[in-house]
Amino acid sequence: MTFQVSAIALGCVALLSGCGGGGGGAGDGGTAQSISFNFPGGPSVALPPDVATTKLAATATSGGPITFTSDTPDTCTVNGDTLSLVKAGECSVTATQAGGNGYASTSEKQLFVIPKQPQKIVFRNPGAQPLDATPVLLAATSSVADKTVTFASSTPSVCTVTGNALAKVADGICTVTATQAGDDTYAMVTSTKNIPIGTATSPALTFLSGYKDTSHTNENGGAGGSAYTSENGWWCNGACTTTVAADGSSMTFGFNVKLPQPNDGNRWIGSGWNMYALAAGLDDLVKGADTTVGLHIDAQAVIKFNLAQNADWFNSGNNKVNVQLILGHHAMVPDGTNPDKDCNVTLQAVMTPTSMAATDYSINLKDKFTISESCGMTGLDPWNELQDYPIAKVNFAANSVNLTVPNPGTTSTYATQATLTGPITFQ
């Protein structure tokens, strides 16, 4: 007796999976033969009234014809070599060779598990909550229409749930699970969120811990900077410098544009400047599709980082910095003569450094970040975007053109430089 899958105990799970068994032999009055009955593969149970089918295939060493019969007709039926998946569950099929021409009859059995249709739950974390008497209304939906999602708390000393209303009991992490129970067609699915209550905070998530070199973070994410202006032939053109501290604790990017003549107040100097870091393992954003790799926010409330500016930029009169979170949410958008340009949804907060020295900063995710790039999509909510898509890239950019540096002599050098020190975290 041969088996195409080693044992039922292996689970017969995930996609339609098979296990084998069989019998027959020389006791039937002829030369013993065997059947090779391969697992046919196939889909999950179909959505009624449709019925999923797959083809059966088996061969006998005698070369004789094979017939198939279902041992579980409530779950699956057979017509010729076509297996119909009636409902999810265990399906047993026997392949038989009747014998003859000097061969004994024999049979081989396969036991398949027909999986249910998968479903997903969209359950977004409401974020950190104050410890007060105001209930939090939970919301979740199944990917299948008209399916009811239920909520339950596994931390009743911190929070309780009645229906979809969460009551806050004490400081701590409130753990709530949303469940859609499933049915004969759809598999059960759950989604769990951890909600900080009162003085509790979410665990810190590290986007990067430091820098391996001028092109990579310690987590092997891409890093660097870019800048451009019409005054130096566009892009860096020798005016950009990137350095990393010997211990990898900081990265400095600078853009230094030297004019051959004093500024007359009308020259375009600091047109664009930014320094960036990509999520662990990412050299670039995915082209033509969502970027699925990155840091996923649960209830983390703030981004934390340490930034320093050079004196010219800090004293320029407008030293604001755009902090940008580029998400994995992708779309193709028209761009001038290019009808299809890659675009990723971007959230942005504008902050004003309080010192040119290295200083720790913290920016609230829900209150301060807005959507600065929607890629042509409408109705996007910043918090929902953070819940649904990973942060693939963090970008720090000059908010304004640097034109206010005094002009020494007959030439001018306009320096815009920043240093990121230590980790970038979300908590």
Tab-separated table of C-alpha atoms in Angstrom:
chain	number	residue	atom	x	y	z
A	1	MET	CA	0.000	0.000	0.000
A	2	THR	CA	1.457	3.396	-0.995
A	3	PHE	CA	0.719	6.827	0.433
A	4	GLN	CA	1.028	10.097	-1.470
A	5	VAL	CA	1.026	12.072	1.794
A	6	SER	CA	2.797	10.533	4.750
A	7	ALA	CA	0.013	10.611	7.349
A	8	ILE	CA	-3.347	12.104	8.210
A	9	ALA	CA	-1.688	13.338	11.386
A	10	LEU	CA	0.293	15.842	9.322
A	11	GLY	CA	-2.845	17.896	9.324
A	12	CYS	CA	-4.278	17.796	5.814
A	13	VAL	CA	-4.708	21.521	6.199
A	14	ALA	CA	-4.030	24.819	4.456
A	15	LEU	CA	-5.073	24.246	0.839
A	16	LEU	CA	-6.871	21.094	-0.301
A	17	SER	CA	-4.446	18.462	1.007
A	18	GLY	CA	-4.369	14.710	0.766
A	19	CYS	CA	-3.535	11.586	2.687
A	20	GLY	CA	-3.551	8.034	1.351
A	21	GLY	CA	-4.487	4.458	2.036
A	22	GLY	CA	-5.488	1.386	0.040
A	23	GLY	CA	-5.433	-2.344	-0.330
A	24	GLY	CA	-5.600	-5.327	-2.682
A	25	GLY	CA	-2.974	-7.823	-3.763
A	26	ALA	CA	-2.091	-11.319	-4.987
A	27	GLY	CA	-4.761	-12.937	-2.823
A	28	ASP	CA	-7.269	-12.153	-5.599
A	29	GLY	CA	-5.840	-14.919	-7.785
A	30	GLY	CA	-3.388	-13.099	-10.016
A	31	THR	CA	-0.171	-11.172	-10.086
A	32	ALA	CA	-0.133	-8.405	-7.517
A	33	GLN	CA	-0.267	-4.881	-8.866
A	34	SER	CA	-0.225	-1.447	-7.297
A	35	ILE	CA	-1.860	1.880	-7.958
A	36	SER	CA	-0.144	5.229	-7.884
A	37	PHE	CA	-2.878	7.624	-6.837
A	38	ASN	CA	-1.465	11.138	-6.640
A	39	PHE	CA	-3.009	13.916	-4.631
A	40	PRO	CA	-5.005	15.865	-7.229
A	41	GLY	CA	-4.736	19.336	-5.684
A	42	GLY	CA	-7.591	21.729	-5.999
A	43	PRO	CA	-9.477	24.706	-4.625
A	44	SER	CA	-11.379	25.389	-1.459
A	45	VAL	CA	-15.081	24.662	-1.353
A	46	ALA	CA	-16.884	26.978	-3.768
A	47	LEU	CA	-19.483	29.563	-2.889
A	48	PRO	CA	-22.986	28.082	-3.342
A	49	PRO	CA	-24.563	27.472	-5.762
A	50	ASP	CA	-21.240	26.910	-7.522
A	51	VAL	CA	-19.374	23.662	-6.944
A	52	ALA	CA	-15.588	23.452	-7.178
A	53	THR	CA	-14.116	20.541	-9.136
A	54	THR	CA	-10.707	19.007	-9.666
A	55	LYS	CA	-9.361	16.146	-11.758
A	56	LEU	CA	-8.331	12.772	-10.326
A	57	ALA	CA	-5.370	10.891	-11.762
A	58	ALA	CA	-4.097	7.395	-10.960
A	59	THR	CA	-2.182	4.665	-12.775
A	60	ALA	CA	-1.887	0.933	-12.176
A	61	THR	CA	1.256	-1.110	-12.769
A	62	SER	CA	-0.839	-3.408	-14.962
A	63	GLY	CA	-1.727	-0.478	-17.171
A	64	GLY	CA	-5.420	-1.289	-16.785
A	65	PRO	CA	-8.178	1.337	-16.490
A	66	ILE	CA	-8.874	3.017	-13.146
A	67	THR	CA	-12.299	3.763	-11.708
A	68	PHE	CA	-12.920	6.228	-8.904
A	69	THR	CA	-15.622	6.166	-6.239
A	70	SER	CA	-16.388	8.515	-3.395
A	71	ASP	CA	-16.552	7.031	0.087
A	72	THR	CA	-17.985	10.304	1.465
A	73	PRO	CA	-20.682	11.421	-1.026
A	74	ASP	CA	-22.040	14.057	1.391
A	75	THR	CA	-18.692	15.842	1.140
A	76	CYS	CA	-17.519	15.007	-2.368
A	77	THR	CA	-18.821	13.172	-5.398
A	78	VAL	CA	-17.100	11.547	-8.367
A	79	ASN	CA	-18.138	11.446	-12.012
A	80	GLY	CA	-15.535	9.672	-14.099
A	81	ASP	CA	-12.284	11.354	-13.119
A	82	THR	CA	-13.920	14.586	-11.949
A	83	LEU	CA	-14.095	15.173	-8.205
A	84	SER	CA	-16.789	17.656	-7.101
A	85	LEU	CA	-16.253	19.351	-3.743
A	86	VAL	CA	-19.741	19.492	-2.251
A	87	LYS	CA	-18.808	21.023	1.091
A	88	ALA	CA	-15.830	21.570	3.346
A	89	GLY	CA	-14.634	18.573	5.321
A	90	GLU	CA	-12.998	15.181	4.815
A	91	CYS	CA	-13.325	13.634	1.385
A	92	SER	CA	-12.356	9.992	0.836
A	93	VAL	CA	-11.889	8.622	-2.699
A	94	THR	CA	-10.981	5.073	-3.733
A	95	ALA	CA	-9.186	4.314	-6.985
A	96	THR	CA	-9.773	0.731	-8.210
A	97	GLN	CA	-8.239	-1.439	-10.914
A	98	ALA	CA	-10.512	-4.444	-11.471
A	99	GLY	CA	-7.750	-6.864	-12.479
A	100	GLY	CA	-7.691	-9.311	-15.378
A	101	ASN	CA	-5.118	-10.447	-17.899
A	102	GLY	CA	-3.291	-12.251	-15.119
A	103	TYR	CA	-3.433	-9.391	-12.607
A	104	ALA	CA	-5.286	-9.336	-9.333
A	105	SER	CA	-7.624	-6.464	-8.572
A	106	THR	CA	-6.364	-3.727	-6.314
A	107	SER	CA	-7.421	-0.390	-4.879
A	108	GLU	CA	-5.867	2.693	-3.351
A	109	LYS	CA	-7.576	5.270	-1.144
A	110	GLN	CA	-6.876	8.942	-0.684
A	111	LEU	CA	-8.268	11.057	2.132
A	112	PHE	CA	-8.477	14.776	1.367
A	113	VAL	CA	-9.414	17.736	3.494
A	114	ILE	CA	-11.485	20.299	1.591
A	115	PRO	CA	-10.845	23.662	3.263
A	116	LYS	CA	-13.414	26.367	3.768
A	117	GLN	CA	-13.237	29.701	2.022
A	118	PRO	CA	-10.975	32.173	3.866
A	119	GLN	CA	-12.228	35.502	5.109
A	120	LYS	CA	-10.560	38.539	6.641
A	121	ILE	CA	-11.460	40.898	9.449
A	122	VAL	CA	-10.713	44.613	9.296
A	123	PHE	CA	-10.364	45.554	12.978
A	124	ARG	CA	-8.494	48.776	13.574
A	125	ASN	CA	-7.038	49.665	16.936
A	126	PRO	CA	-8.794	52.751	18.361
A	127	GLY	CA	-5.458	53.793	19.901
A	128	ALA	CA	-4.509	54.784	23.438
A	129	GLN	CA	-7.489	55.731	25.620
A	130	PRO	CA	-7.817	57.806	28.793
A	131	LEU	CA	-9.043	56.022	31.900
A	132	ASP	CA	-12.517	57.506	32.205
A	133	ALA	CA	-16.165	56.493	32.067
A	134	THR	CA	-16.612	57.187	28.357
A	135	PRO	CA	-17.112	53.900	26.485
A	136	VAL	CA	-15.103	53.167	23.334
A	137	LEU	CA	-17.181	51.919	20.427
A	138	LEU	CA	-15.356	49.119	18.612
A	139	ALA	CA	-15.800	48.556	14.897
A	140	ALA	CA	-14.806	45.619	12.708
A	141	THR	CA	-16.011	44.170	9.443
A	142	SER	CA	-15.606	40.859	7.688
A	143	SER	CA	-14.534	40.640	4.067
A	144	VAL	CA	-17.749	38.650	3.575
A	145	ALA	CA	-20.942	40.681	3.389
A	146	ASP	CA	-23.539	40.341	6.150
A	147	LYS	CA	-21.217	38.526	8.572
A	148	THR	CA	-21.422	39.651	12.198
A	149	VAL	CA	-18.187	40.266	14.091
A	150	THR	CA	-18.181	39.811	17.872
A	151	PHE	CA	-15.777	41.261	20.439
A	152	ALA	CA	-14.352	39.822	23.651
A	153	SER	CA	-11.855	41.077	26.226
A	154	SER	CA	-9.177	38.729	27.534
A	155	THR	CA	-8.092	41.328	30.128
A	156	PRO	CA	-11.245	41.955	32.203
A	157	SER	CA	-9.247	43.618	34.991
A	158	VAL	CA	-8.319	46.363	32.500
A	159	CYS	CA	-11.352	46.481	30.199
A	160	THR	CA	-14.652	44.736	29.544
A	161	VAL	CA	-16.720	44.499	26.381
A	162	THR	CA	-20.480	44.415	26.026
A	163	GLY	CA	-21.588	44.138	22.439
A	164	ASN	CA	-19.282	46.593	20.693
A	165	ALA	CA	-18.860	48.935	23.676
A	166	LEU	CA	-15.557	48.783	25.535
A	167	ALA	CA	-15.568	49.891	29.179
A	168	LYS	CA	-12.268	51.035	30.709
A	169	VAL	CA	-11.630	49.537	34.159
A	170	ALA	CA	-7.988	50.246	35.066
A	171	ASP	CA	-4.603	51.382	33.739
A	172	GLY	CA	-2.984	48.722	31.569
A	173	ILE	CA	-3.053	47.038	28.178
A	174	CYS	CA	-6.562	46.058	27.135
A	175	THR	CA	-6.559	43.035	24.819
A	176	VAL	CA	-9.635	42.668	22.626
A	177	THR	CA	-10.271	39.955	20.049
A	178	ALA	CA	-12.703	40.379	17.175
A	179	THR	CA	-14.142	37.099	15.885
A	180	GLN	CA	-16.201	36.048	12.911
A	181	ALA	CA	-17.272	32.494	13.700
A	182	GLY	CA	-17.527	31.206	10.151
A	183	ASP	CA	-20.020	28.676	8.786
A	184	ASP	CA	-20.176	25.684	6.434
A	185	THR	CA	-18.508	27.725	3.690
A	186	TYR	CA	-16.252	30.237	5.447
A	187	ALA	CA	-13.514	29.552	7.978
A	188	MET	CA	-13.509	31.281	11.348
A	189	VAL	CA	-11.200	34.288	11.596
A	190	THR	CA	-9.979	36.421	14.498
A	191	SER	CA	-8.034	39.645	14.942
A	192	THR	CA	-6.566	40.847	18.239
A	193	LYS	CA	-5.669	44.401	19.250
A	194	ASN	CA	-3.827	45.695	22.318
A	195	ILE	CA	-5.211	49.038	23.495
A	196	PRO	CA	-3.314	51.105	26.104
A	197	ILE	CA	-5.592	52.426	28.845
A	198	GLY	CA	-4.716	55.360	31.132
A	199	THR	CA	-1.007	55.492	31.946
A	200	ALA	CA	-0.127	52.387	29.929
A	201	THR	CA	1.861	52.736	26.705
A	202	SER	CA	2.308	50.455	23.756
A	203	PRO	CA	5.634	48.662	23.377
A	204	ALA	CA	8.247	50.563	21.400
A	205	LEU	CA	8.730	49.467	17.782
A	206	THR	CA	12.175	50.165	16.345
A	207	PHE	CA	12.213	51.371	12.749
A	208	LEU	CA	15.995	51.629	12.812
A	209	SER	CA	18.631	51.391	15.542
A	210	GLY	CA	21.533	53.055	13.763
A	211	TYR	CA	23.525	53.113	10.535
A	212	LYS	CA	25.772	50.462	9.020
A	213	ASP	CA	27.171	52.835	6.395
A	214	THR	CA	26.079	55.840	4.317
A	215	SER	CA	23.648	53.664	2.350
A	216	HIS	CA	22.217	51.254	4.927
A	217	THR	CA	20.721	51.121	8.390
A	218	ASN	CA	21.728	48.446	10.894
A	219	GLU	CA	18.553	46.639	9.842
A	220	ASN	CA	19.694	46.573	6.171
A	221	GLY	CA	17.202	49.177	5.067
A	222	GLY	CA	18.328	51.702	2.493
A	223	ALA	CA	19.391	55.126	3.764
A	224	GLY	CA	20.751	58.375	2.376
A	225	GLY	CA	19.644	61.735	1.088
A	226	SER	CA	18.925	63.733	-2.022
A	227	ALA	CA	18.683	67.387	-3.015
A	228	TYR	CA	18.288	69.553	-6.078
A	229	THR	CA	18.310	73.134	-7.292
A	230	SER	CA	18.541	74.908	-10.610
A	231	GLU	CA	21.573	76.834	-9.325
A	232	ASN	CA	23.936	73.847	-9.458
A	233	GLY	CA	22.688	72.053	-12.569
A	234	TRP	CA	19.967	70.154	-10.680
A	235	TRP	CA	20.268	67.327	-8.185
A	236	CYS	CA	23.306	67.082	-5.977
A	237	ASN	CA	25.929	67.627	-8.679
A	238	GLY	CA	28.742	67.500	-6.139
A	239	ALA	CA	26.955	69.622	-3.559
A	240	CYS	CA	25.727	66.732	-1.327
A	241	THR	CA	27.635	64.941	1.429
A	242	THR	CA	26.583	61.956	3.525
A	243	THR	CA	28.583	60.757	6.525
A	244	VAL	CA	28.023	58.204	9.269
A	245	ALA	CA	29.596	58.324	12.728
A	246	ALA	CA	32.321	55.756	13.393
A	247	ASP	CA	30.090	53.941	15.874
A	248	GLY	CA	27.095	54.005	13.493
A	249	SER	CA	25.025	56.066	15.903
A	250	SER	CA	24.256	58.930	13.530
A	251	MET	CA	23.960	59.913	9.896
A	252	THR	CA	24.560	63.444	8.573
A	253	PHE	CA	23.390	64.720	5.203
A	254	GLY	CA	24.232	68.138	3.835
A	255	PHE	CA	23.499	70.169	0.718
A	256	ASN	CA	25.936	73.018	0.108
A	257	VAL	CA	25.263	75.212	-2.911
A	258	LYS	CA	27.905	77.759	-3.867
A	259	LEU	CA	26.845	80.660	-6.078
A	260	PRO	CA	29.307	82.489	-8.300
A	261	GLN	CA	27.718	85.775	-7.270
A	262	PRO	CA	25.880	87.221	-4.283
A	263	ASN	CA	22.200	86.392	-3.908
A	264	ASP	CA	19.983	89.152	-5.263
A	265	GLY	CA	16.924	87.872	-3.411
A	266	ASN	CA	15.466	86.216	-6.490
A	267	ARG	CA	17.663	83.169	-6.923
A	268	TRP	CA	16.305	79.632	-6.484
A	269	ILE	CA	18.642	77.932	-4.042
A	270	GLY	CA	17.203	75.247	-1.764
A	271	SER	CA	14.633	73.816	-4.123
A	272	GLY	CA	14.603	70.335	-2.610
A	273	TRP	CA	16.354	68.523	0.244
A	274	ASN	CA	15.664	65.339	2.173
A	275	MET	CA	17.272	62.474	4.096
A	276	TYR	CA	15.558	59.127	4.372
A	277	ALA	CA	15.612	55.606	5.756
A	278	LEU	CA	13.752	52.545	4.515
A	279	ALA	CA	12.284	49.766	6.623
A	280	ALA	CA	14.347	46.712	7.529
A	281	GLY	CA	15.403	44.741	4.467
A	282	LEU	CA	14.090	47.271	1.948
A	283	ASP	CA	16.399	48.827	-0.633
A	284	ASP	CA	13.507	50.587	-2.352
A	285	LEU	CA	9.731	50.725	-2.488
A	286	VAL	CA	8.069	48.054	-4.615
A	287	LYS	CA	7.248	49.228	-8.126
A	288	GLY	CA	3.776	48.652	-9.547
A	289	ALA	CA	2.292	47.177	-6.349
A	290	ASP	CA	1.895	47.659	-2.605
A	291	THR	CA	5.009	47.369	-0.460
A	292	THR	CA	4.100	44.738	2.134
A	293	VAL	CA	7.372	44.916	4.098
A	294	GLY	CA	7.705	47.546	6.785
A	295	LEU	CA	6.752	48.522	10.307
A	296	HIS	CA	3.108	47.889	11.258
A	297	ILE	CA	1.475	50.237	13.751
A	298	ASP	CA	-0.926	48.793	16.334
A	299	ALA	CA	-1.665	51.373	19.038
A	300	GLN	CA	1.679	53.177	18.975
A	301	ALA	CA	0.944	56.856	19.513
A	302	VAL	CA	4.123	58.762	18.595
A	303	ILE	CA	7.253	58.726	16.443
A	304	LYS	CA	10.479	59.469	18.345
A	305	PHE	CA	13.765	60.630	16.827
A	306	ASN	CA	16.797	62.831	17.508
A	307	LEU	CA	17.618	65.625	15.069
A	308	ALA	CA	20.265	68.358	14.789
A	309	GLN	CA	20.535	71.199	12.246
A	310	ASN	CA	23.486	73.245	11.096
A	311	ALA	CA	23.604	76.891	12.223
A	312	ASP	CA	22.834	78.294	8.760
A	313	TRP	CA	19.619	76.307	8.484
A	314	PHE	CA	18.556	76.724	12.115
A	315	ASN	CA	19.031	80.524	11.923
A	316	SER	CA	17.554	80.885	8.447
A	317	GLY	CA	14.186	82.198	9.603
A	318	ASN	CA	12.374	79.069	8.456
A	319	ASN	CA	14.022	75.929	9.761
A	320	LYS	CA	10.901	73.771	9.720
A	321	VAL	CA	11.206	70.085	8.831
A	322	ASN	CA	8.653	67.924	7.066
A	323	VAL	CA	8.541	64.490	8.748
A	324	GLN	CA	7.037	62.066	6.240
A	325	LEU	CA	5.843	58.485	6.661
A	326	ILE	CA	5.716	56.764	3.275
A	327	LEU	CA	3.328	53.831	3.490
A	328	GLY	CA	3.084	50.599	1.526
A	329	HIS	CA	-0.225	51.717	-0.025
A	330	HIS	CA	0.496	52.095	-3.749
A	331	ALA	CA	-1.263	53.443	-6.825
A	332	MET	CA	-0.279	54.349	-10.362
A	333	VAL	CA	-0.953	58.011	-11.170
A	334	PRO	CA	-0.514	60.184	-14.267
A	335	ASP	CA	2.423	62.560	-14.147
A	336	GLY	CA	2.725	64.959	-17.047
A	337	THR	CA	3.585	62.917	-20.110
A	338	ASN	CA	3.872	59.728	-18.043
A	339	PRO	CA	0.399	58.149	-17.674
A	340	ASP	CA	1.557	55.627	-15.071
A	341	LYS	CA	3.886	56.740	-12.308
A	342	ASP	CA	4.433	54.853	-9.050
A	343	CYS	CA	2.947	56.641	-6.064
A	344	ASN	CA	2.766	55.717	-2.363
A	345	VAL	CA	0.392	57.262	0.147
A	346	THR	CA	2.359	59.612	2.413
A	347	LEU	CA	1.563	61.087	5.825
A	348	GLN	CA	3.284	64.296	6.894
A	349	ALA	CA	3.769	66.397	10.008
A	350	VAL	CA	5.629	69.713	10.059
A	351	MET	CA	7.864	70.334	13.083
A	352	THR	CA	10.079	73.242	14.110
A	353	PRO	CA	13.357	72.217	15.761
A	354	THR	CA	13.895	73.984	19.077
A	355	SER	CA	17.688	73.790	18.991
A	356	MET	CA	20.389	73.328	16.405
A	357	ALA	CA	22.018	70.803	18.780
A	358	ALA	CA	20.997	67.147	18.776
A	359	THR	CA	17.569	67.100	20.423
A	360	ASP	CA	14.989	64.395	21.075
A	361	TYR	CA	11.607	64.976	19.422
A	362	SER	CA	8.265	63.192	19.636
A	363	ILE	CA	5.327	63.737	17.255
A	364	ASN	CA	1.824	62.417	17.858
A	365	LEU	CA	0.684	60.125	15.040
A	366	LYS	CA	-3.086	60.617	15.281
A	367	ASP	CA	-3.150	64.369	15.939
A	368	LYS	CA	-0.255	65.779	13.911
A	369	PHE	CA	0.080	63.688	10.762
A	370	THR	CA	-2.115	64.381	7.751
A	371	ILE	CA	-2.183	62.874	4.280
A	372	SER	CA	0.179	64.874	2.081
A	373	GLU	CA	0.070	62.454	-0.865
A	374	SER	CA	-3.138	60.543	-1.584
A	375	CYS	CA	-2.085	59.207	-5.014
A	376	GLY	CA	-5.398	60.349	-6.432
A	377	MET	CA	-7.489	58.380	-3.927
A	378	THR	CA	-10.233	60.053	-1.923
A	379	GLY	CA	-11.626	59.555	1.570
A	380	LEU	CA	-8.346	58.327	3.074
A	381	ASP	CA	-8.069	58.513	6.853
A	382	PRO	CA	-4.506	58.853	8.240
A	383	TRP	CA	-5.029	56.516	11.220
A	384	ASN	CA	-6.748	53.890	9.089
A	385	GLU	CA	-3.885	54.067	6.602
A	386	LEU	CA	-1.393	53.503	9.433
A	387	GLN	CA	-3.409	50.524	10.635
A	388	ASP	CA	-3.838	48.947	7.213
A	389	TYR	CA	-0.416	49.491	5.597
A	390	PRO	CA	3.172	49.282	6.864
A	391	ILE	CA	5.492	52.257	7.194
A	392	ALA	CA	7.997	51.486	4.445
A	393	LYS	CA	10.055	54.672	4.527
A	394	VAL	CA	10.649	57.633	6.849
A	395	ASN	CA	11.695	60.894	5.245
A	396	PHE	CA	12.953	64.187	6.736
A	397	ALA	CA	12.818	67.159	4.357
A	398	ALA	CA	13.416	70.893	4.451
A	399	ASN	CA	10.077	72.666	4.549
A	400	SER	CA	11.307	75.827	2.848
A	401	VAL	CA	14.013	77.267	0.613
A	402	ASN	CA	17.116	78.467	2.469
A	403	LEU	CA	17.773	81.997	1.167
A	404	THR	CA	18.522	84.065	4.262
A	405	VAL	CA	22.201	83.304	4.906
A	406	PRO	CA	24.301	86.520	4.816
A	407	ASN	CA	26.287	86.994	1.628
A	408	PRO	CA	30.041	87.159	2.345
A	409	GLY	CA	31.971	88.946	-0.379
A	410	THR	CA	31.144	88.234	-3.969
A	411	THR	CA	30.110	84.598	-3.583
A	412	SER	CA	27.597	82.799	-1.382
A	413	THR	CA	27.443	79.255	-0.020
A	414	TYR	CA	24.043	78.086	1.186
A	415	ALA	CA	24.330	75.130	3.586
A	416	THR	CA	21.426	72.946	4.621
A	417	GLN	CA	22.515	70.075	6.859
A	418	ALA	CA	20.897	67.744	9.397
A	419	THR	CA	21.991	64.850	11.598
A	420	LEU	CA	19.838	61.967	12.761
A	421	THR	CA	21.214	60.339	15.900
A	422	GLY	CA	20.172	57.128	17.587
A	423	PRO	CA	17.117	55.053	16.848
A	424	ILE	CA	13.856	56.013	15.179
A	425	THR	CA	11.079	54.383	17.167
A	426	PHE	CA	7.296	54.329	17.389
A	427	GLN	CA	5.592	53.985	20.774
